[in-house]
Amino acid sequence: MSIVSAKIEKFVKASKKVFNLCRVENKLGTAFFASDPNLRYPWIYIRDFSCVINGFSELGDFKTTKKCCEFLLNIQAEDGQWFQKYDDLGRRKDIEKEKSIIQEDNTPLALWAILSYIYESGDEKFKNENKKKIEKSLFWIETCHQKSLEKLGLVYSTTSIHQTPGFNQGYEIWHNSLVVKVFSLATKIYNNNHYKELVDYIKKNISEKLIVDDRFIRKLDDNKKPDLAPDIIIISPSHFNIFAREDLINKELSFSKTIKNSLKYLEEKLPDKEMGGFFRYPNEITKKWHSKDNWTINDPLVPGPYFITTTFIIQSYWQLREKNKANKLLDWLLNQAVNGQMAEHLTSRKRFFAYRGKEWKYMLKHKKDKKYLEGVKKNFDNLEKEAKKSDILHYVLPFPWAQMEGLKCLKAGKYINKFIL
């Protein structure tokens, strides 16, 4: 099976419209809002932005990538870290009702974008001019996690990719894999042996402590208890490419076998059997389908398959040379796009009307920003309009991060070589 070229052309063309719609261009550099700024996410989220930058770098658009890296470096905090979100002028935004929580993966994600650009482009001038700023951020990561590294050999998260307090709290695999990737790139670029020692140390502890039943697990909690809930982040070592396929993880267990086992677990627990694609982690639907599983993690948003989750799985399939699985899922993904544009996730008419009240209640409890809550309402209004015409609804359309991951899937499958904005 291969993907029809017309679908690919449509998607690539639409991708340019998506990025231009969400683009910020000013004296700080270039940035991208997490969505259409008039809708659900009207800010520059460092997590989303960094992943988009990394995609531009992988796809060979170094001109755009450099301007984005300049934006990041211009808004870097004095101590070297980056926070969760900013406005188009680079001012930090804080919308939570609770005391502000550091999302520790934001700083290594920004560094991943910057270091990937330097490594892929070979821009020696940029590398040397920004060395002090980069080293300051590397130092922040190491000192922020010094106690947890000494205690368990892993970095600690208060929260990270899933953002909801408690969901990522502990020693989780997304953040640890990311930190390994960042210090690995820093080792190659700046030839610092200390970074190499840190990489080897954390990888060793991922291998020893974040594997159960020959598959990766999402985290150890604060009491070092394994959390076995299904979660897209269990394939983070593959996403950040921190092991070679045939590397031995421990004893006779290879990395490729560990990832295959991890994907098999996700295939058992997280596919949306009604709509296709994959959930990001358990929700109200999976709780009904897997009633014997006692998972404490539960998605607060209207449930449905996530485009980013699905693209992560496709990319892992390509790494493992599972061509048929990758193409089948990629075809589904492109078919769900609206005029070539990807949403954050899908839902159905039935699910939307059943669970929107739950999501709204959650937002009122946790969010204080009027602009953010207006975005939630606008998104609900759009879904309600779509529900009059279709049973399949697109939650936040378009969504640049998902669009970029879709392009990376096409490159992994050798359907495209480059993408230049």
CSV table of C-alpha atoms in Angstrom, one decimal:
chain,number,residue,atom,x,y,z
A,1,MET,CA,0.0,0.0,0.0
A,2,SER,CA,1.2,3.5,-0.8
A,3,ILE,CA,-0.4,6.9,-0.4
A,4,VAL,CA,-2.1,8.6,-3.3
A,5,SER,CA,0.0,11.6,-4.5
A,6,ALA,CA,-3.0,13.9,-4.7
A,7,LYS,CA,-3.6,13.5,-0.9
A,8,ILE,CA,0.1,14.4,-0.3
A,9,GLU,CA,0.1,17.4,-2.6
A,10,LYS,CA,-3.1,18.7,-0.9
A,11,PHE,CA,-1.7,18.2,2.6
A,12,VAL,CA,1.6,19.9,1.7
A,13,LYS,CA,-0.2,22.9,0.1
A,14,ALA,CA,-2.5,23.2,3.1
A,15,SER,CA,0.5,23.1,5.5
A,16,LYS,CA,1.8,26.3,4.1
A,17,LYS,CA,-1.6,28.0,4.7
A,18,VAL,CA,-1.7,26.6,8.3
A,19,PHE,CA,1.8,27.9,9.2
A,20,ASN,CA,1.2,31.3,7.6
A,21,LEU,CA,-2.1,31.7,9.4
A,22,CYS,CA,-0.5,31.0,12.8
A,23,ARG,CA,2.8,32.8,12.1
A,24,VAL,CA,4.3,35.7,14.2
A,25,GLU,CA,6.9,37.9,12.5
A,26,ASN,CA,8.5,40.7,14.5
A,27,LYS,CA,11.9,42.0,15.8
A,28,LEU,CA,12.2,39.0,18.1
A,29,GLY,CA,12.2,36.6,15.1
A,30,THR,CA,9.6,34.2,13.8
A,31,ALA,CA,7.2,32.2,16.0
A,32,PHE,CA,3.9,30.2,15.6
A,33,PHE,CA,0.8,30.3,17.7
A,34,ALA,CA,-0.4,26.9,18.9
A,35,SER,CA,-3.6,27.4,16.9
A,36,ASP,CA,-5.4,30.1,14.9
A,37,PRO,CA,-4.9,33.0,17.5
A,38,ASN,CA,-8.6,33.8,17.2
A,39,LEU,CA,-9.6,30.4,18.5
A,40,ARG,CA,-8.6,27.9,21.3
A,41,TYR,CA,-4.9,28.5,21.9
A,42,PRO,CA,-4.1,32.2,21.3
A,43,TRP,CA,-0.5,32.0,22.5
A,44,ILE,CA,2.9,30.7,21.6
A,45,TYR,CA,3.3,27.5,23.5
A,46,ILE,CA,7.0,26.6,23.9
A,47,ARG,CA,6.2,22.9,23.6
A,48,ASP,CA,4.3,23.2,20.4
A,49,PHE,CA,6.6,25.8,19.0
A,50,SER,CA,9.8,23.8,19.7
A,51,CYS,CA,8.3,20.7,18.0
A,52,VAL,CA,7.4,22.8,15.0
A,53,ILE,CA,10.9,24.3,14.8
A,54,ASN,CA,12.4,20.8,15.0
A,55,GLY,CA,10.2,19.8,12.1
A,56,PHE,CA,11.3,22.7,9.9
A,57,SER,CA,14.9,21.7,10.7
A,58,GLU,CA,14.3,18.0,9.8
A,59,LEU,CA,12.6,19.1,6.6
A,60,GLY,CA,15.4,21.4,5.5
A,61,ASP,CA,13.9,24.9,5.9
A,62,PHE,CA,16.9,26.3,7.8
A,63,LYS,CA,15.9,29.9,7.0
A,64,THR,CA,12.6,29.6,8.9
A,65,THR,CA,14.3,27.5,11.6
A,66,LYS,CA,17.0,30.1,12.3
A,67,LYS,CA,14.5,32.9,12.7
A,68,CYS,CA,12.4,30.7,15.1
A,69,CYS,CA,15.5,29.9,17.1
A,70,GLU,CA,16.3,33.6,17.3
A,71,PHE,CA,12.8,34.2,18.8
A,72,LEU,CA,13.4,31.5,21.4
A,73,LEU,CA,16.8,32.9,22.4
A,74,ASN,CA,15.3,36.4,22.6
A,75,ILE,CA,12.7,35.4,25.1
A,76,GLN,CA,15.0,33.1,27.2
A,77,ALA,CA,14.7,33.9,30.9
A,78,GLU,CA,17.7,35.3,32.8
A,79,ASP,CA,18.4,32.0,34.5
A,80,GLY,CA,18.3,30.1,31.2
A,81,GLN,CA,14.8,28.5,31.3
A,82,TRP,CA,11.7,28.9,29.1
A,83,PHE,CA,8.2,28.9,30.5
A,84,GLN,CA,5.0,27.3,29.1
A,85,LYS,CA,3.5,30.1,27.0
A,86,TYR,CA,4.1,33.6,25.7
A,87,ASP,CA,2.2,36.3,23.7
A,88,ASP,CA,3.5,37.5,20.3
A,89,LEU,CA,5.7,40.1,21.9
A,90,GLY,CA,7.5,37.4,24.0
A,91,ARG,CA,5.8,38.2,27.3
A,92,ARG,CA,5.1,35.2,29.6
A,93,LYS,CA,1.4,34.3,30.0
A,94,ASP,CA,0.0,32.6,33.1
A,95,ILE,CA,-3.6,31.4,32.9
A,96,GLU,CA,-3.9,28.9,35.7
A,97,LYS,CA,-6.0,29.5,38.8
A,98,GLU,CA,-3.6,27.5,40.9
A,99,LYS,CA,0.0,28.5,41.8
A,100,SER,CA,2.1,28.5,38.7
A,101,ILE,CA,3.7,25.1,38.1
A,102,ILE,CA,7.0,24.7,36.2
A,103,GLN,CA,6.6,22.5,33.2
A,104,GLU,CA,10.1,21.3,33.2
A,105,ASP,CA,10.2,19.9,29.7
A,106,ASN,CA,9.8,23.3,28.1
A,107,THR,CA,13.5,24.3,28.6
A,108,PRO,CA,14.9,21.1,27.1
A,109,LEU,CA,12.3,21.3,24.3
A,110,ALA,CA,13.5,24.8,23.3
A,111,LEU,CA,17.1,23.5,23.5
A,112,TRP,CA,16.2,20.5,21.3
A,113,ALA,CA,15.0,22.9,18.7
A,114,ILE,CA,18.0,25.2,18.9
A,115,LEU,CA,20.6,22.4,19.0
A,116,SER,CA,18.9,20.4,16.2
A,117,TYR,CA,19.1,23.5,14.0
A,118,ILE,CA,22.9,23.9,14.7
A,119,TYR,CA,23.5,20.2,14.2
A,120,GLU,CA,21.4,19.8,11.0
A,121,SER,CA,22.5,23.1,9.4
A,122,GLY,CA,26.1,23.3,10.4
A,123,ASP,CA,25.7,27.0,11.2
A,124,GLU,CA,29.0,27.6,13.0
A,125,LYS,CA,28.5,31.3,13.5
A,126,PHE,CA,25.1,30.8,15.2
A,127,LYS,CA,26.6,28.0,17.3
A,128,ASN,CA,29.5,30.2,18.6
A,129,GLU,CA,27.4,33.4,19.0
A,130,ASN,CA,24.9,31.6,21.2
A,131,LYS,CA,27.1,29.2,23.1
A,132,LYS,CA,26.8,31.1,26.4
A,133,LYS,CA,23.0,31.2,26.3
A,134,ILE,CA,22.8,27.5,25.3
A,135,GLU,CA,25.2,26.5,28.1
A,136,LYS,CA,23.2,28.6,30.6
A,137,SER,CA,20.1,26.5,29.7
A,138,LEU,CA,22.0,23.2,29.9
A,139,PHE,CA,23.2,24.3,33.3
A,140,TRP,CA,19.7,25.1,34.4
A,141,ILE,CA,18.5,21.6,33.4
A,142,GLU,CA,21.2,19.9,35.3
A,143,THR,CA,21.0,22.0,38.4
A,144,CYS,CA,17.2,21.9,38.4
A,145,HIS,CA,17.3,18.1,38.5
A,146,GLN,CA,20.5,17.6,40.5
A,147,LYS,CA,18.7,16.0,43.5
A,148,SER,CA,16.6,13.6,41.4
A,149,LEU,CA,19.7,12.7,39.4
A,150,GLU,CA,21.6,11.9,42.5
A,151,LYS,CA,18.6,10.0,44.0
A,152,LEU,CA,17.4,7.9,41.1
A,153,GLY,CA,19.5,8.8,38.1
A,154,LEU,CA,16.5,10.3,36.3
A,155,VAL,CA,15.1,13.8,35.9
A,156,TYR,CA,11.9,14.7,37.7
A,157,SER,CA,8.7,16.3,36.3
A,158,THR,CA,6.1,18.3,38.1
A,159,THR,CA,4.2,18.3,34.9
A,160,SER,CA,5.2,18.2,31.2
A,161,ILE,CA,3.7,17.2,27.9
A,162,HIS,CA,0.2,16.4,29.2
A,163,GLN,CA,0.1,19.6,31.3
A,164,THR,CA,-2.6,18.5,33.7
A,165,PRO,CA,-1.2,18.6,37.2
A,166,GLY,CA,-0.3,15.1,38.5
A,167,PHE,CA,-0.5,13.4,35.1
A,168,ASN,CA,3.3,13.6,34.5
A,169,GLN,CA,4.4,14.1,38.1
A,170,GLY,CA,7.3,11.8,38.9
A,171,TYR,CA,10.2,10.3,36.9
A,172,GLU,CA,8.5,10.1,33.5
A,173,ILE,CA,9.9,8.8,30.2
A,174,TRP,CA,9.0,11.7,27.9
A,175,HIS,CA,11.1,14.2,29.9
A,176,ASN,CA,14.0,11.8,30.5
A,177,SER,CA,14.2,10.8,26.8
A,178,LEU,CA,14.1,14.4,25.8
A,179,VAL,CA,16.9,15.4,28.3
A,180,VAL,CA,19.1,12.5,26.9
A,181,LYS,CA,18.5,13.9,23.4
A,182,VAL,CA,19.4,17.4,24.3
A,183,PHE,CA,22.6,16.5,26.1
A,184,SER,CA,23.5,14.0,23.3
A,185,LEU,CA,23.2,16.9,20.7
A,186,ALA,CA,25.2,19.2,23.0
A,187,THR,CA,27.9,16.5,23.2
A,188,LYS,CA,28.2,16.3,19.4
A,189,ILE,CA,28.1,20.1,18.9
A,190,TYR,CA,30.4,21.3,21.8
A,191,ASN,CA,32.4,18.1,22.4
A,192,ASN,CA,31.9,18.2,26.1
A,193,ASN,CA,32.7,14.9,27.9
A,194,HIS,CA,30.6,15.8,30.9
A,195,TYR,CA,27.4,16.0,28.7
A,196,LYS,CA,28.3,12.5,27.4
A,197,GLU,CA,28.6,11.1,30.9
A,198,LEU,CA,25.2,12.5,31.8
A,199,VAL,CA,23.7,11.0,28.6
A,200,ASP,CA,25.1,7.5,29.4
A,201,TYR,CA,24.0,7.8,33.1
A,202,ILE,CA,20.3,8.7,32.3
A,203,LYS,CA,20.1,6.1,29.5
A,204,LYS,CA,21.3,3.4,31.8
A,205,ASN,CA,18.6,4.3,34.4
A,206,ILE,CA,15.9,4.5,31.7
A,207,SER,CA,16.9,1.0,30.8
A,208,GLU,CA,16.9,-0.3,34.3
A,209,LYS,CA,13.9,1.6,35.9
A,210,LEU,CA,11.5,2.6,33.1
A,211,ILE,CA,10.9,-0.9,31.6
A,212,VAL,CA,8.4,-3.5,32.9
A,213,ASP,CA,7.5,-6.7,31.0
A,214,ASP,CA,10.0,-5.9,28.3
A,215,ARG,CA,8.3,-2.6,27.4
A,216,PHE,CA,8.7,1.0,28.4
A,217,ILE,CA,6.4,2.5,31.1
A,218,ARG,CA,5.1,6.1,31.4
A,219,LYS,CA,6.8,6.9,34.7
A,220,LEU,CA,7.7,6.0,38.3
A,221,ASP,CA,5.6,8.0,40.7
A,222,ASP,CA,7.0,10.0,43.7
A,223,ASN,CA,7.2,6.7,45.7
A,224,LYS,CA,9.1,5.0,42.8
A,225,LYS,CA,6.1,2.9,42.0
A,226,PRO,CA,5.7,2.0,38.3
A,227,ASP,CA,2.8,3.6,36.5
A,228,LEU,CA,1.6,1.1,33.9
A,229,ALA,CA,-1.2,3.1,32.3
A,230,PRO,CA,-1.2,3.2,28.5
A,231,ASP,CA,0.2,6.6,27.3
A,232,ILE,CA,1.7,7.8,24.0
A,233,ILE,CA,4.8,8.9,25.9
A,234,ILE,CA,5.9,5.3,26.4
A,235,ILE,CA,7.4,5.5,22.9
A,236,SER,CA,9.4,8.7,23.7
A,237,PRO,CA,12.7,6.9,23.4
A,238,SER,CA,11.8,6.2,19.7
A,239,HIS,CA,10.4,9.7,19.1
A,240,PHE,CA,13.6,11.3,20.3
A,241,ASN,CA,15.7,8.6,18.7
A,242,ILE,CA,18.0,8.1,21.8
A,243,PHE,CA,18.8,4.4,21.1
A,244,ALA,CA,19.9,2.6,17.9
A,245,ARG,CA,17.5,-0.2,16.7
A,246,GLU,CA,19.8,-3.0,17.8
A,247,ASP,CA,21.1,-1.4,21.0
A,248,LEU,CA,20.8,-3.8,24.0
A,249,ILE,CA,18.6,-2.1,26.6
A,250,ASN,CA,19.5,-4.6,29.3
A,251,LYS,CA,21.0,-8.0,28.9
A,252,GLU,CA,19.5,-9.6,25.8
A,253,LEU,CA,16.6,-7.1,25.3
A,254,SER,CA,17.1,-5.0,22.2
A,255,PHE,CA,15.7,-1.5,21.7
A,256,SER,CA,13.7,-2.5,18.7
A,257,LYS,CA,12.1,-5.4,20.7
A,258,THR,CA,11.3,-3.0,23.6
A,259,ILE,CA,9.6,-0.5,21.2
A,260,LYS,CA,7.7,-3.2,19.4
A,261,ASN,CA,6.4,-4.4,22.8
A,262,SER,CA,5.5,-0.8,23.8
A,263,LEU,CA,3.6,-0.3,20.5
A,264,LYS,CA,1.8,-3.6,20.9
A,265,TYR,CA,0.6,-2.4,24.4
A,266,LEU,CA,-0.6,0.9,22.9
A,267,GLU,CA,-2.3,-1.0,20.0
A,268,GLU,CA,-4.2,-3.1,22.6
A,269,LYS,CA,-5.2,-0.2,24.9
A,270,LEU,CA,-5.4,3.1,23.0
A,271,PRO,CA,-6.9,2.7,19.5
A,272,ASP,CA,-10.2,4.4,19.0
A,273,LYS,CA,-12.3,1.4,17.9
A,274,GLU,CA,-15.1,3.7,16.7
A,275,MET,CA,-13.3,6.5,14.9
A,276,GLY,CA,-9.8,5.1,14.1
A,277,GLY,CA,-6.5,6.6,15.2
A,278,PHE,CA,-5.2,6.6,18.8
A,279,PHE,CA,-6.1,8.3,22.0
A,280,ARG,CA,-3.2,10.0,23.8
A,281,TYR,CA,-4.0,8.3,27.2
A,282,PRO,CA,-7.1,6.9,29.0
A,283,ASN,CA,-10.4,8.8,28.9
A,284,GLU,CA,-14.1,8.2,29.5
A,285,ILE,CA,-14.4,5.9,26.5
A,286,THR,CA,-11.4,3.7,27.3
A,287,LYS,CA,-12.6,3.4,30.8
A,288,LYS,CA,-15.8,1.7,29.5
A,289,TRP,CA,-13.8,-0.5,27.0
A,290,HIS,CA,-11.3,-1.6,29.6
A,291,SER,CA,-13.3,-1.6,32.8
A,292,LYS,CA,-11.0,-4.0,34.6
A,293,ASP,CA,-8.0,-1.7,34.2
A,294,ASN,CA,-7.8,0.7,37.2
A,295,TRP,CA,-6.0,3.7,35.6
A,296,THR,CA,-6.0,7.0,37.5
A,297,ILE,CA,-5.1,9.2,34.5
A,298,ASN,CA,-8.2,10.4,32.6
A,299,ASP,CA,-8.4,13.0,29.8
A,300,PRO,CA,-10.3,16.1,30.9
A,301,LEU,CA,-11.1,17.1,27.3
A,302,VAL,CA,-14.0,15.8,25.0
A,303,PRO,CA,-12.6,12.4,24.0
A,304,GLY,CA,-11.4,11.3,20.6
A,305,PRO,CA,-8.3,10.2,18.7
A,306,TYR,CA,-5.3,12.7,18.7
A,307,PHE,CA,-3.5,13.5,15.5
A,308,ILE,CA,-0.1,14.0,17.3
A,309,THR,CA,-0.5,10.7,19.1
A,310,THR,CA,-1.2,9.0,15.8
A,311,THR,CA,1.7,10.6,14.0
A,312,PHE,CA,4.1,9.5,16.8
A,313,ILE,CA,3.0,5.9,16.3
A,314,ILE,CA,3.4,6.2,12.5
A,315,GLN,CA,6.9,7.6,12.9
A,316,SER,CA,7.8,4.7,15.2
A,317,TYR,CA,6.4,2.2,12.6
A,318,TRP,CA,8.7,3.8,10.0
A,319,GLN,CA,11.7,3.4,12.3
A,320,LEU,CA,10.9,-0.3,12.8
A,321,ARG,CA,10.3,-0.7,9.0
A,322,GLU,CA,6.7,-1.6,9.6
A,323,LYS,CA,5.7,-0.2,6.2
A,324,ASN,CA,2.2,-1.6,5.9
A,325,LYS,CA,1.2,-0.4,9.4
A,326,ALA,CA,2.7,3.0,8.8
A,327,ASN,CA,0.9,3.5,5.5
A,328,LYS,CA,-2.4,2.3,6.7
A,329,LEU,CA,-2.4,4.7,9.6
A,330,LEU,CA,-1.0,7.5,7.5
A,331,ASP,CA,-3.8,7.1,5.0
A,332,TRP,CA,-6.4,7.3,7.8
A,333,LEU,CA,-4.7,10.5,9.1
A,334,LEU,CA,-4.7,12.2,5.7
A,335,ASN,CA,-8.4,11.2,5.2
A,336,GLN,CA,-9.4,12.9,8.4
A,337,ALA,CA,-7.8,16.2,7.5
A,338,VAL,CA,-10.1,19.0,6.4
A,339,ASN,CA,-8.9,20.4,3.1
A,340,GLY,CA,-5.5,19.1,4.1
A,341,GLN,CA,-5.5,20.7,7.5
A,342,MET,CA,-5.1,18.7,10.8
A,343,ALA,CA,-7.0,19.3,14.0
A,344,GLU,CA,-5.7,18.7,17.5
A,345,HIS,CA,-8.0,15.7,17.8
A,346,LEU,CA,-11.3,14.3,16.5
A,347,THR,CA,-14.5,13.6,18.3
A,348,SER,CA,-18.0,12.6,17.3
A,349,ARG,CA,-21.3,14.4,17.6
A,350,LYS,CA,-22.5,12.0,20.3
A,351,ARG,CA,-19.3,12.3,22.4
A,352,PHE,CA,-19.2,16.1,22.1
A,353,PHE,CA,-22.7,16.6,23.5
A,354,ALA,CA,-22.1,13.9,26.1
A,355,TYR,CA,-18.8,15.3,27.4
A,356,ARG,CA,-18.5,19.0,26.7
A,357,GLY,CA,-20.1,19.9,30.0
A,358,LYS,CA,-17.4,17.9,31.8
A,359,GLU,CA,-14.7,19.8,29.9
A,360,TRP,CA,-16.3,23.2,30.6
A,361,LYS,CA,-16.5,22.5,34.3
A,362,TYR,CA,-12.8,21.5,34.3
A,363,MET,CA,-11.8,24.7,32.5
A,364,LEU,CA,-13.8,26.9,34.9
A,365,LYS,CA,-12.2,25.2,37.8
A,366,HIS,CA,-8.6,25.5,36.6
A,367,LYS,CA,-8.3,28.5,34.2
A,368,LYS,CA,-8.5,32.1,35.2
A,369,ASP,CA,-7.8,33.9,31.9
A,370,LYS,CA,-10.8,35.4,30.1
A,371,LYS,CA,-9.2,35.2,26.7
A,372,TYR,CA,-8.5,31.5,27.2
A,373,LEU,CA,-12.1,30.7,28.3
A,374,GLU,CA,-13.4,32.7,25.3
A,375,GLY,CA,-11.3,30.4,23.1
A,376,VAL,CA,-12.9,27.3,24.7
A,377,LYS,CA,-16.3,28.7,24.0
A,378,LYS,CA,-15.4,29.6,20.4
A,379,ASN,CA,-14.1,26.0,19.9
A,380,PHE,CA,-17.4,24.6,21.3
A,381,ASP,CA,-19.3,26.9,19.0
A,382,ASN,CA,-17.4,25.6,16.0
A,383,LEU,CA,-17.9,22.0,17.0
A,384,GLU,CA,-21.6,22.7,17.5
A,385,LYS,CA,-21.9,24.1,13.9
A,386,GLU,CA,-19.9,21.2,12.5
A,387,ALA,CA,-22.3,18.8,14.4
A,388,LYS,CA,-25.2,20.1,12.3
A,389,LYS,CA,-23.5,18.7,9.1
A,390,SER,CA,-21.3,15.9,10.2
A,391,ASP,CA,-21.0,13.1,12.8
A,392,ILE,CA,-17.1,13.5,12.8
A,393,LEU,CA,-16.0,16.8,14.5
A,394,HIS,CA,-12.6,18.5,14.4
A,395,TYR,CA,-11.5,19.8,17.8
A,396,VAL,CA,-9.3,22.9,17.2
A,397,LEU,CA,-8.7,23.3,13.5
A,398,PRO,CA,-6.0,23.9,12.3
A,399,PHE,CA,-3.3,22.7,14.7
A,400,PRO,CA,0.2,23.5,13.6
A,401,TRP,CA,2.0,21.0,15.8
A,402,ALA,CA,-0.1,18.1,14.3
A,403,GLN,CA,0.4,19.6,10.8
A,404,MET,CA,4.2,19.4,11.2
A,405,GLU,CA,4.2,15.9,12.6
A,406,GLY,CA,2.1,14.9,9.6
A,407,LEU,CA,4.9,16.3,7.3
A,408,LYS,CA,7.5,14.4,9.3
A,409,CYS,CA,5.5,11.2,8.7
A,410,LEU,CA,5.6,11.9,5.0
A,411,LYS,CA,9.3,12.4,5.1
A,412,ALA,CA,9.8,9.3,7.1
A,413,GLY,CA,7.9,7.4,4.5
A,414,LYS,CA,10.0,9.0,1.7
A,415,TYR,CA,6.9,10.7,0.2
A,416,ILE,CA,8.6,14.1,0.5
A,417,ASN,CA,12.2,15.2,1.0
A,418,LYS,CA,11.8,18.8,2.0
A,419,PHE,CA,9.2,21.4,3.1
A,420,ILE,CA,10.1,25.0,2.6
A,421,LEU,CA,7.7,27.6,4.0
